[in-house]
GROMACS .gro file of C-alpha atoms in nm:
model
  285
    1MET     CA    1   3.887   0.313   0.485
    2ARG     CA    2   3.778   0.205   0.138
    3GLN     CA    3   4.102   0.013   0.085
    4LEU     CA    4   3.989  -0.223   0.362
    5ILE     CA    5   3.682  -0.343   0.170
    6VAL     CA    6   3.853  -0.634  -0.011
    7PRO     CA    7   4.049  -0.779   0.284
    8VAL     CA    8   3.745  -0.748   0.512
    9SER     CA    9   3.532  -0.926   0.249
   10ILE     CA   10   3.782  -1.212   0.227
   11PHE     CA   11   3.784  -1.239   0.607
   12ILE     CA   12   3.402  -1.265   0.612
   13LEU     CA   13   3.405  -1.536   0.346
   14LEU     CA   14   3.662  -1.737   0.539
   15ASN     CA   15   3.446  -1.717   0.850
   16ILE     CA   16   3.140  -1.825   0.652
   17ALA     CA   17   3.330  -2.141   0.568
   18GLN     CA   18   3.347  -2.227   0.936
   19THR     CA   19   2.969  -2.222   0.986
   20VAL     CA   20   2.801  -2.331   0.663
   21VAL     CA   21   2.567  -2.628   0.697
   22ALA     CA   22   2.335  -2.602   0.396
   23SER     CA   23   2.388  -2.773   0.061
   24GLU     CA   24   2.335  -2.630  -0.288
   25THR     CA   25   1.954  -2.646  -0.247
   26THR     CA   26   1.838  -2.334  -0.065
   27GLN     CA   27   1.630  -2.366   0.250
   28PHE     CA   28   1.475  -2.020   0.196
   29ILE     CA   29   1.186  -2.148  -0.022
   30ARG     CA   30   1.371  -2.010  -0.328
   31ILE     CA   31   1.609  -1.728  -0.423
   32PRO     CA   32   1.438  -1.492  -0.672
   33SER     CA   33   1.599  -1.251  -0.917
   34THR     CA   34   1.788  -0.938  -0.824
   35LEU     CA   35   1.703  -0.594  -0.961
   36PHE     CA   36   1.952  -0.672  -1.243
   37GLY     CA   37   1.822  -1.020  -1.330
   38PRO     CA   38   2.055  -1.290  -1.184
   39SER     CA   39   1.926  -1.472  -0.874
   40GLY     CA   40   2.013  -1.319  -0.537
   41LEU     CA   41   1.907  -1.046  -0.295
   42LEU     CA   42   1.809  -0.696  -0.413
   43LEU     CA   43   2.156  -0.621  -0.555
   44THR     CA   44   2.392  -0.895  -0.433
   45GLN     CA   45   2.402  -1.216  -0.635
   46SER     CA   46   2.391  -1.570  -0.494
   47ILE     CA   47   2.524  -1.895  -0.639
   48ASP     CA   48   2.163  -2.012  -0.687
   49THR     CA   49   2.045  -2.066  -1.044
   50ARG     CA   50   1.701  -2.133  -1.188
   51GLU     CA   51   1.615  -2.494  -1.259
   52ALA     CA   52   1.646  -2.599  -1.624
   53LYS     CA   53   1.367  -2.445  -1.837
   54ASN     CA   54   1.236  -2.252  -1.534
   55LEU     CA   55   1.147  -1.892  -1.626
   56GLU     CA   56   1.116  -1.594  -1.392
   57LEU     CA   57   0.983  -1.257  -1.508
   58GLY     CA   58   1.038  -0.945  -1.300
   59ILE     CA   59   0.975  -0.572  -1.286
   60GLY     CA   60   1.184  -0.332  -1.081
   61PHE     CA   61   1.203   0.032  -0.981
   62SER     CA   62   1.466   0.262  -0.835
   63SER     CA   63   1.461   0.633  -0.754
   64GLU     CA   64   1.758   0.855  -0.659
   65GLU     CA   65   1.786   1.229  -0.593
   66SER     CA   66   2.100   1.438  -0.555
   67LYS     CA   67   2.175   1.808  -0.511
   68GLN     CA   68   2.545   1.794  -0.595
   69PRO     CA   69   2.562   1.715  -0.879
   70ASP     CA   70   2.202   1.821  -0.937
   71PHE     CA   71   2.000   1.536  -1.081
   72THR     CA   72   1.694   1.321  -1.030
   73GLU     CA   73   1.702   0.969  -1.167
   74THR     CA   74   1.410   0.729  -1.179
   75MET     CA   75   1.453   0.391  -1.343
   76ALA     CA   76   1.206   0.115  -1.424
   77THR     CA   77   1.339  -0.226  -1.527
   78ALA     CA   78   1.205  -0.544  -1.680
   79THR     CA   79   1.397  -0.868  -1.625
   80ALA     CA   80   1.372  -1.227  -1.745
   81THR     CA   81   1.577  -1.510  -1.594
   82LEU     CA   82   1.585  -1.858  -1.748
   83GLY     CA   83   1.747  -2.177  -1.624
   84LEU     CA   84   1.955  -2.334  -1.901
   85SER     CA   85   2.067  -2.633  -1.694
   86SER     CA   86   2.088  -2.733  -1.329
   87THR     CA   87   2.392  -2.503  -1.281
   88ILE     CA   88   2.358  -2.232  -1.549
   89GLU     CA   89   2.109  -1.947  -1.581
   90ALA     CA   90   2.079  -1.661  -1.829
   91SER     CA   91   1.907  -1.327  -1.766
   92VAL     CA   92   1.828  -1.005  -1.946
   93GLN     CA   93   1.759  -0.661  -1.800
   94VAL     CA   94   1.588  -0.383  -1.994
   95PRO     CA   95   1.615  -0.052  -1.801
   96TYR     CA   96   1.398   0.249  -1.883
   97PHE     CA   97   1.484   0.588  -1.739
   98THR     CA   98   1.170   0.794  -1.691
   99GLU     CA   99   1.354   1.109  -1.580
  100VAL     CA  100   1.715   1.222  -1.581
  101GLN     CA  101   1.814   1.579  -1.491
  102TYR     CA  102   2.158   1.739  -1.500
  103PRO     CA  103   2.248   2.110  -1.510
  104GLY     CA  104   2.193   2.225  -1.865
  105THR     CA  105   2.027   1.898  -1.967
  106GLU     CA  106   1.656   1.861  -2.034
  107SER     CA  107   1.458   1.588  -1.866
  108SER     CA  108   1.421   1.278  -2.079
  109SER     CA  109   1.241   0.949  -2.083
  110GLU     CA  110   1.417   0.677  -2.276
  111LEU     CA  111   1.570   0.330  -2.285
  112GLY     CA  112   1.889   0.259  -2.089
  113ASP     CA  113   2.171   0.017  -2.167
  114LEU     CA  114   2.027  -0.331  -2.222
  115ASN     CA  115   2.236  -0.607  -2.065
  116LEU     CA  116   2.260  -0.986  -2.083
  117SER     CA  117   2.400  -1.201  -1.800
  118LEU     CA  118   2.515  -1.561  -1.771
  119LYS     CA  119   2.584  -1.727  -1.436
  120TRP     CA  120   2.749  -2.066  -1.386
  121ARG     CA  121   2.759  -2.237  -1.046
  122PHE     CA  122   3.077  -2.441  -1.063
  123MET     CA  123   3.098  -2.541  -0.696
  124ASP     CA  124   2.809  -2.629  -0.465
  125ALA     CA  125   2.818  -2.545  -0.097
  126SER     CA  126   2.952  -2.845   0.098
  127PRO     CA  127   2.800  -2.921   0.439
  128ASP     CA  128   3.055  -3.197   0.497
  129LEU     CA  129   3.358  -2.974   0.438
  130ASN     CA  130   3.194  -2.660   0.583
  131PHE     CA  131   3.271  -2.468   0.265
  132PRO     CA  132   3.056  -2.217   0.069
  133GLY     CA  133   2.959  -2.252  -0.295
  134PHE     CA  134   3.097  -2.046  -0.583
  135ALA     CA  135   2.976  -1.923  -0.921
  136LEU     CA  136   3.094  -1.705  -1.208
  137SER     CA  137   2.875  -1.426  -1.344
  138PHE     CA  138   2.939  -1.249  -1.672
  139THR     CA  139   2.735  -0.954  -1.807
  140VAL     CA  140   2.751  -0.776  -2.143
  141PHE     CA  141   2.613  -0.420  -2.178
  142PHE     CA  142   2.484  -0.288  -2.510
  143PRO     CA  143   2.478   0.087  -2.602
  144THR     CA  144   2.100   0.124  -2.626
  145GLY     CA  145   2.097   0.424  -2.392
  146ASP     CA  146   2.220   0.780  -2.449
  147PRO     CA  147   2.527   0.889  -2.246
  148LYS     CA  148   2.454   1.254  -2.330
  149THR     CA  149   2.126   1.250  -2.137
  150GLY     CA  150   2.243   1.007  -1.868
  151SER     CA  151   2.016   0.717  -1.964
  152GLY     CA  152   2.322   0.517  -2.070
  153THR     CA  153   2.696   0.505  -2.004
  154VAL     CA  154   2.823   0.269  -2.275
  155GLU     CA  155   2.937   0.418  -2.607
  156SER     CA  156   3.029   0.091  -2.779
  157ARG     CA  157   3.039  -0.199  -2.530
  158GLY     CA  158   3.067  -0.288  -2.164
  159VAL     CA  159   3.139  -0.607  -1.968
  160LYS     CA  160   3.121  -0.705  -1.601
  161ALA     CA  161   3.282  -1.020  -1.460
  162LEU     CA  162   3.211  -1.133  -1.103
  163ILE     CA  163   3.297  -1.422  -0.878
  164VAL     CA  164   3.002  -1.507  -0.654
  165SER     CA  165   2.998  -1.695  -0.324
  166SER     CA  166   2.714  -1.784  -0.089
  167ALA     CA  167   2.624  -2.020   0.192
  168GLU     CA  168   2.351  -2.090   0.444
  169ALA     CA  169   2.425  -2.152   0.809
  170GLU     CA  170   2.229  -2.243   1.119
  171ILE     CA  171   2.314  -2.038   1.425
  172VAL     CA  172   2.241  -2.197   1.763
  173LEU     CA  173   2.025  -1.974   1.984
  174PRO     CA  174   1.932  -2.007   2.353
  175PHE     CA  175   1.674  -2.269   2.454
  176LYS     CA  176   1.799  -2.511   2.185
  177LYS     CA  177   1.659  -2.302   1.900
  178THR     CA  178   1.839  -2.242   1.571
  179LEU     CA  179   1.827  -1.955   1.321
  180LEU     CA  180   1.897  -2.010   0.953
  181LEU     CA  181   2.105  -1.731   0.794
  182GLY     CA  182   2.213  -1.670   0.437
  183PHE     CA  183   2.552  -1.518   0.350
  184TYR     CA  184   2.623  -1.374   0.005
  185ALA     CA  185   2.913  -1.199  -0.166
  186ASP     CA  186   3.018  -1.103  -0.514
  187GLY     CA  187   3.311  -0.903  -0.648
  188GLY     CA  188   3.483  -0.829  -0.974
  189ILE     CA  189   3.546  -0.570  -1.242
  190TYR     CA  190   3.349  -0.361  -1.489
  191ILE     CA  191   3.515  -0.246  -1.813
  192GLN     CA  192   3.353  -0.001  -2.051
  193ASP     CA  193   3.458   0.099  -2.406
  194SER     CA  194   3.804  -0.058  -2.380
  195GLY     CA  195   4.054   0.119  -2.605
  196ASP     CA  196   3.824   0.416  -2.673
  197PRO     CA  197   3.847   0.772  -2.532
  198THR     CA  198   3.545   0.689  -2.314
  199GLU     CA  199   3.720   0.386  -2.158
  200GLU     CA  200   3.638   0.341  -1.791
  201LYS     CA  201   3.713   0.068  -1.535
  202HIS     CA  202   3.601   0.016  -1.179
  203GLY     CA  203   3.571  -0.257  -0.921
  204VAL     CA  204   3.238  -0.393  -0.797
  205ILE     CA  205   3.177  -0.555  -0.459
  206ASP     CA  206   2.860  -0.660  -0.274
  207LEU     CA  207   2.804  -0.834   0.059
  208GLY     CA  208   2.465  -0.952   0.182
  209PHE     CA  209   2.283  -1.132   0.462
  210LEU     CA  210   1.937  -1.289   0.456
  211ILE     CA  211   1.747  -1.340   0.783
  212PRO     CA  212   1.403  -1.510   0.795
  213LEU     CA  213   1.151  -1.325   1.014
  214THR     CA  214   0.886  -1.600   1.027
  215SER     CA  215   0.899  -1.975   1.086
  216SER     CA  216   0.771  -2.033   0.731
  217LYS     CA  217   1.065  -1.821   0.602
  218ASN     CA  218   0.841  -1.640   0.354
  219ILE     CA  219   0.912  -1.298   0.510
  220GLN     CA  220   1.282  -1.212   0.508
  221LEU     CA  221   1.511  -0.929   0.612
  222LEU     CA  222   1.787  -0.837   0.366
  223LEU     CA  223   2.104  -0.652   0.472
  224GLU     CA  224   2.353  -0.553   0.202
  225GLY     CA  225   2.672  -0.356   0.161
  226ASN     CA  226   2.748  -0.238  -0.193
  227GLY     CA  227   3.047  -0.059  -0.344
  228ARG     CA  228   3.189   0.072  -0.669
  229LEU     CA  229   3.559   0.154  -0.641
  230SER     CA  230   3.799   0.309  -0.891
  231ARG     CA  231   4.157   0.436  -0.902
  232GLU     CA  232   4.061   0.677  -1.179
  233LYS     CA  233   3.943   1.014  -1.053
  234PRO     CA  234   3.713   1.172  -1.126
  235MET     CA  235   3.479   0.906  -1.263
  236PRO     CA  236   3.215   1.010  -1.519
  237ILE     CA  237   2.886   1.156  -1.392
  238GLY     CA  238   2.644   0.868  -1.336
  239GLU     CA  239   2.938   0.634  -1.267
  240ALA     CA  240   3.067   0.792  -0.945
  241GLU     CA  241   3.258   0.592  -0.684
  242TYR     CA  242   3.049   0.504  -0.381
  243LEU     CA  243   2.994   0.280  -0.080
  244ALA     CA  244   2.639   0.199   0.026
  245GLY     CA  245   2.428   0.018   0.281
  246THR     CA  246   2.098  -0.139   0.172
  247LEU     CA  247   1.810  -0.250   0.394
  248GLY     CA  248   1.537  -0.463   0.236
  249LEU     CA  249   1.227  -0.665   0.318
  250ARG     CA  250   1.115  -0.959   0.103
  251TYR     CA  251   0.800  -1.164   0.076
  252VAL     CA  252   0.850  -1.486  -0.121
  253THR     CA  253   0.646  -1.792  -0.216
  254HIS     CA  254   0.717  -2.069  -0.465
  255HIS     CA  255   0.592  -1.843  -0.745
  256ILE     CA  256   0.581  -1.479  -0.627
  257ALA     CA  257   0.853  -1.258  -0.478
  258LEU     CA  258   0.814  -0.894  -0.368
  259THR     CA  259   1.117  -0.705  -0.237
  260GLY     CA  260   1.137  -0.342  -0.128
  261GLY     CA  261   1.442  -0.161   0.002
  262TRP     CA  262   1.616   0.161   0.096
  263GLN     CA  263   1.980   0.237   0.020
  264ARG     CA  264   2.203   0.506   0.171
  265ARG     CA  265   2.480   0.579  -0.074
  266LEU     CA  266   2.804   0.744   0.043
  267ASN     CA  267   2.938   0.902  -0.273
  268GLU     CA  268   3.284   1.033  -0.351
  269LYS     CA  269   3.385   1.368  -0.201
  270GLU     CA  270   3.274   1.568  -0.507
  271SER     CA  271   2.917   1.437  -0.473
  272GLU     CA  272   2.648   1.458  -0.209
  273ASP     CA  273   2.539   1.140  -0.031
  274THR     CA  274   2.208   1.015  -0.170
  275ASP     CA  275   1.914   0.792  -0.080
  276LEU     CA  276   1.769   0.534  -0.318
  277PHE     CA  277   1.435   0.357  -0.294
  278LEU     CA  278   1.427   0.016  -0.461
  279PHE     CA  279   1.161  -0.240  -0.553
  280GLN     CA  280   1.171  -0.574  -0.734
  281GLY     CA  281   0.873  -0.798  -0.799
  282SER     CA  282   0.887  -1.127  -0.988
  283TYR     CA  283   0.686  -1.433  -1.083
  284THR     CA  284   0.832  -1.774  -1.163
  285PHE     CA  285   0.652  -2.027  -1.382
   0.00000   0.00000   0.00000
């Protein structure tokens, strides 16, 4: 089942190319930052980048509980996303774990692994060719957290490289009405502590859809599928393989964005399936 994720994703992207009508400028008012910093949905990135010198500050929250393995994890994040040019944006995420519990481990409240991201949109969506846009996203993780308590996973260094694709399409409805939809996808690889005993690699894939619920498009429904896949078993605690579905609701204006969501995470066989509650709020100057 999980081996079908990549070919199915490619099939979806190819079908997006048959329906895209929007150019590089989004018709959804704007695309705010994800929980991790780069512009996108809650978790899935888009090709959109902040305008040059445009700054967006955000705060986020996630909460997850599990019985097997036994832990409770609550994370608060602060993000800043800055447009460096018309096609490049940089972002930083500072995560803070307010509680992490594992068997035999005391609860703790401490800083997680700080990370810096750079996204470059190298191809705009083309309405004339009916083709989606593409971007490259690169993230570096720094070992500011503590792997022993679960607030961090990186011992020396970590990197994540993604290719991002997105498009906007108008779907014709009955009575000559149209519905604007957004399609988003990213996929790539995460590598941690390469060459060290703690080395770990896994694939990352996200698919997302954005549906406006009002004519002004300021209230939006977000549907996402998220996955972390690895050939190495078992993966370290806190880095378990999973597939997930995420349902979100977003309110967005030209300056403010508020997004709340719920995620059902289907973890690997050794772990219990878990529920996550997510929130991201941001303000752009």
